[in-house]
């Protein structure tokens, strides 16, 4: 009986170790190879597109958010570029069927982390580039979070440099 219990516990621990050591599966592909480098040069009536043009929550919410299909269709009702992007028609097709067009969210923080874009952008006056790097050169949407840019060590270094709070419960629930 005791030996069976020991074997069961050993098997359970081995299973936990094996599951913990496996590589995470890659995220699903984005529906389009979104090119930031092109979009940041787009001229609108009000000037060029800004990060907050497509990510409006960055100034007033916890999450920057992703653009609604209706916003994309403001420009993409007709083919853009010369030659047009080979997959751009997917945006129009999503609009024709009434949407939605689903981008894969890759930068959401874990549930135990509290982060507010609004606090960092509106109150601390950080720019998108301060945390996300130079997105003007990105030729595809990220496939996964950039751990070098979005890491606890980098956040703490910034908090220390700016005299912002560094207590654990500032960011962790």
Short mmCIF file of C-alpha atoms in Angstrom, two decimals:
data_model
loop_
_atom_site.label_atom_id
_atom_site.label_comp_id
_atom_site.label_asym_id
_atom_site.label_seq_id
_atom_site.Cartn_x
_atom_site.Cartn_y
_atom_site.Cartn_z
CA UNK A 1 0.00 0.00 0.00
CA UNK A 2 2.75 2.39 0.99
CA UNK A 3 4.77 1.47 -2.09
CA UNK A 4 1.76 2.12 -4.35
CA UNK A 5 1.28 5.57 -2.78
CA UNK A 6 4.98 6.34 -3.27
CA UNK A 7 4.79 5.26 -6.92
CA UNK A 8 1.68 7.39 -7.45
CA UNK A 9 3.35 10.47 -5.94
CA UNK A 10 6.51 9.85 -8.00
CA UNK A 11 4.47 9.49 -11.20
CA UNK A 12 2.55 12.67 -10.40
CA UNK A 13 5.74 14.64 -9.77
CA UNK A 14 7.32 13.27 -12.95
CA UNK A 15 4.24 14.37 -14.88
CA UNK A 16 4.40 17.85 -13.40
CA UNK A 17 8.09 18.14 -14.28
CA UNK A 18 7.49 16.93 -17.85
CA UNK A 19 4.59 19.32 -18.38
CA UNK A 20 6.59 22.19 -16.87
CA UNK A 21 9.61 21.51 -19.08
CA UNK A 22 7.81 21.33 -22.39
CA UNK A 23 8.15 24.23 -24.74
CA UNK A 24 5.09 26.42 -25.03
CA UNK A 25 3.30 25.99 -28.31
CA UNK A 26 3.74 28.86 -30.74
CA UNK A 27 0.84 31.29 -30.92
CA UNK A 28 -1.51 30.97 -33.88
CA UNK A 29 -0.57 33.09 -36.90
CA UNK A 30 -1.91 36.62 -37.30
CA UNK A 31 -4.68 36.87 -39.91
CA UNK A 32 -2.52 39.27 -41.95
CA UNK A 33 1.19 40.10 -41.98
CA UNK A 34 0.46 43.62 -40.67
CA UNK A 35 3.26 46.01 -41.61
CA UNK A 36 3.72 48.81 -39.06
CA UNK A 37 6.47 50.40 -41.20
CA UNK A 38 3.93 51.18 -43.95
CA UNK A 39 1.08 52.26 -41.68
CA UNK A 40 3.12 54.80 -39.69
CA UNK A 41 3.73 56.70 -42.96
CA UNK A 42 0.05 56.86 -43.95
CA UNK A 43 -1.23 60.41 -44.33
CA UNK A 44 -4.75 61.11 -43.10
CA UNK A 45 -6.69 64.38 -43.01
CA UNK A 46 -5.28 64.98 -39.50
CA UNK A 47 -1.69 63.99 -40.36
CA UNK A 48 0.04 60.63 -40.17
CA UNK A 49 -1.36 57.66 -38.30
CA UNK A 50 -0.27 57.61 -34.68
CA UNK A 51 -0.03 54.56 -32.40
CA UNK A 52 -3.26 55.71 -30.74
CA UNK A 53 -5.04 55.83 -34.11
CA UNK A 54 -5.19 52.03 -34.05
CA UNK A 55 -4.60 51.46 -30.33
CA UNK A 56 -6.99 53.99 -28.72
CA UNK A 57 -6.93 52.40 -25.26
CA UNK A 58 -3.28 53.37 -24.80
CA UNK A 59 -4.21 56.85 -23.59
CA UNK A 60 -7.28 56.04 -21.54
CA UNK A 61 -7.39 52.37 -20.61
CA UNK A 62 -5.52 49.48 -19.07
CA UNK A 63 -5.00 47.86 -22.48
CA UNK A 64 -3.95 49.59 -25.69
CA UNK A 65 -6.40 47.47 -27.66
CA UNK A 66 -6.48 46.61 -31.31
CA UNK A 67 -8.32 48.45 -34.08
CA UNK A 68 -11.91 47.67 -34.91
CA UNK A 69 -12.56 46.39 -38.41
CA UNK A 70 -14.55 49.55 -39.21
CA UNK A 71 -11.43 51.62 -38.57
CA UNK A 72 -9.34 49.49 -40.95
CA UNK A 73 -12.06 49.74 -43.61
CA UNK A 74 -11.80 53.54 -43.63
CA UNK A 75 -8.75 53.07 -45.86
CA UNK A 76 -9.06 49.47 -47.00
CA UNK A 77 -12.47 49.52 -48.71
CA UNK A 78 -10.38 49.67 -51.89
CA UNK A 79 -6.97 48.10 -52.56
CA UNK A 80 -4.07 50.18 -51.27
CA UNK A 81 -0.50 50.33 -52.49
CA UNK A 82 1.12 49.51 -55.77
CA UNK A 83 1.02 46.59 -55.96
CA UNK A 84 -1.68 45.99 -53.34
CA UNK A 85 -0.92 43.60 -50.52
CA UNK A 86 -1.75 40.04 -51.61
CA UNK A 87 -3.82 39.42 -48.44
CA UNK A 88 -5.39 42.84 -47.98
CA UNK A 89 -8.61 41.55 -49.55
CA UNK A 90 -9.18 39.60 -46.31
CA UNK A 91 -9.98 42.89 -44.56
CA UNK A 92 -12.65 43.73 -47.17
CA UNK A 93 -14.05 40.19 -47.05
CA UNK A 94 -14.39 40.41 -43.27
CA UNK A 95 -16.20 43.74 -43.72
CA UNK A 96 -18.54 42.24 -46.33
CA UNK A 97 -19.58 39.44 -43.97
CA UNK A 98 -20.00 41.88 -41.10
CA UNK A 99 -16.73 41.03 -39.35
CA UNK A 100 -15.12 40.52 -37.03
CA UNK A 101 -11.50 40.54 -38.03
CA UNK A 102 -9.56 38.96 -35.18
CA UNK A 103 -5.98 39.87 -34.45
CA UNK A 104 -4.17 37.51 -32.11
CA UNK A 105 -3.39 39.33 -28.85
CA UNK A 106 0.25 38.67 -27.97
CA UNK A 107 1.13 41.27 -25.36
CA UNK A 108 -1.45 40.79 -22.62
CA UNK A 109 0.12 40.57 -19.17
CA UNK A 110 -0.43 37.50 -16.97
CA UNK A 111 -3.47 37.66 -14.69
CA UNK A 112 -1.40 38.45 -11.58
CA UNK A 113 0.15 41.56 -13.16
CA UNK A 114 -1.61 44.92 -13.13
CA UNK A 115 -0.55 47.28 -15.91
CA UNK A 116 -2.34 50.37 -17.16
CA UNK A 117 -1.35 51.92 -20.46
CA UNK A 118 -3.22 55.08 -19.45
CA UNK A 119 -1.10 55.52 -16.32
CA UNK A 120 2.12 55.08 -18.26
CA UNK A 121 1.16 57.17 -21.31
CA UNK A 122 -1.02 59.93 -19.86
CA UNK A 123 0.41 60.28 -16.36
CA UNK A 124 4.06 59.17 -16.66
CA UNK A 125 4.32 60.64 -20.19
CA UNK A 126 6.06 57.59 -21.63
CA UNK A 127 6.01 57.15 -25.38
CA UNK A 128 5.10 53.89 -27.05
CA UNK A 129 8.74 53.61 -28.15
CA UNK A 130 9.92 53.70 -24.51
CA UNK A 131 8.47 50.23 -23.90
CA UNK A 132 7.83 48.73 -27.34
CA UNK A 133 10.94 49.91 -29.17
CA UNK A 134 10.93 51.34 -32.68
CA UNK A 135 7.79 49.83 -34.19
CA UNK A 136 8.24 51.98 -37.30
CA UNK A 137 10.59 49.30 -38.64
CA UNK A 138 8.31 46.32 -37.89
CA UNK A 139 7.26 44.69 -41.15
CA UNK A 140 4.99 42.13 -39.49
CA UNK A 141 2.77 42.03 -36.44
CA UNK A 142 4.55 40.39 -33.49
CA UNK A 143 4.06 36.65 -33.15
CA UNK A 144 4.77 36.69 -29.41
CA UNK A 145 5.67 39.22 -26.73
CA UNK A 146 9.21 40.55 -26.96
CA UNK A 147 10.58 39.36 -23.62
CA UNK A 148 13.63 41.60 -23.98
CA UNK A 149 11.47 44.72 -24.21
CA UNK A 150 8.59 43.67 -21.98
CA UNK A 151 10.27 42.20 -18.91
CA UNK A 152 9.99 42.78 -15.18
CA UNK A 153 13.69 43.73 -15.02
CA UNK A 154 13.22 46.41 -17.66
CA UNK A 155 10.09 47.76 -15.94
CA UNK A 156 11.88 47.92 -12.58
CA UNK A 157 14.87 49.69 -14.12
CA UNK A 158 12.55 52.31 -15.60
CA UNK A 159 10.64 52.71 -12.31
CA UNK A 160 13.91 53.20 -10.43
CA UNK A 161 15.26 55.69 -12.98
CA UNK A 162 12.07 57.77 -12.77
CA UNK A 163 11.53 57.43 -9.02
CA UNK A 164 8.31 55.47 -9.55
CA UNK A 165 7.12 52.95 -6.92
CA UNK A 166 8.87 49.57 -6.93
CA UNK A 167 6.89 47.70 -4.27
CA UNK A 168 5.70 44.30 -5.47
CA UNK A 169 2.04 45.26 -5.05
CA UNK A 170 2.48 48.25 -7.37
CA UNK A 171 2.24 45.85 -10.32
CA UNK A 172 1.42 42.45 -8.82
CA UNK A 173 -1.94 41.55 -7.35
#
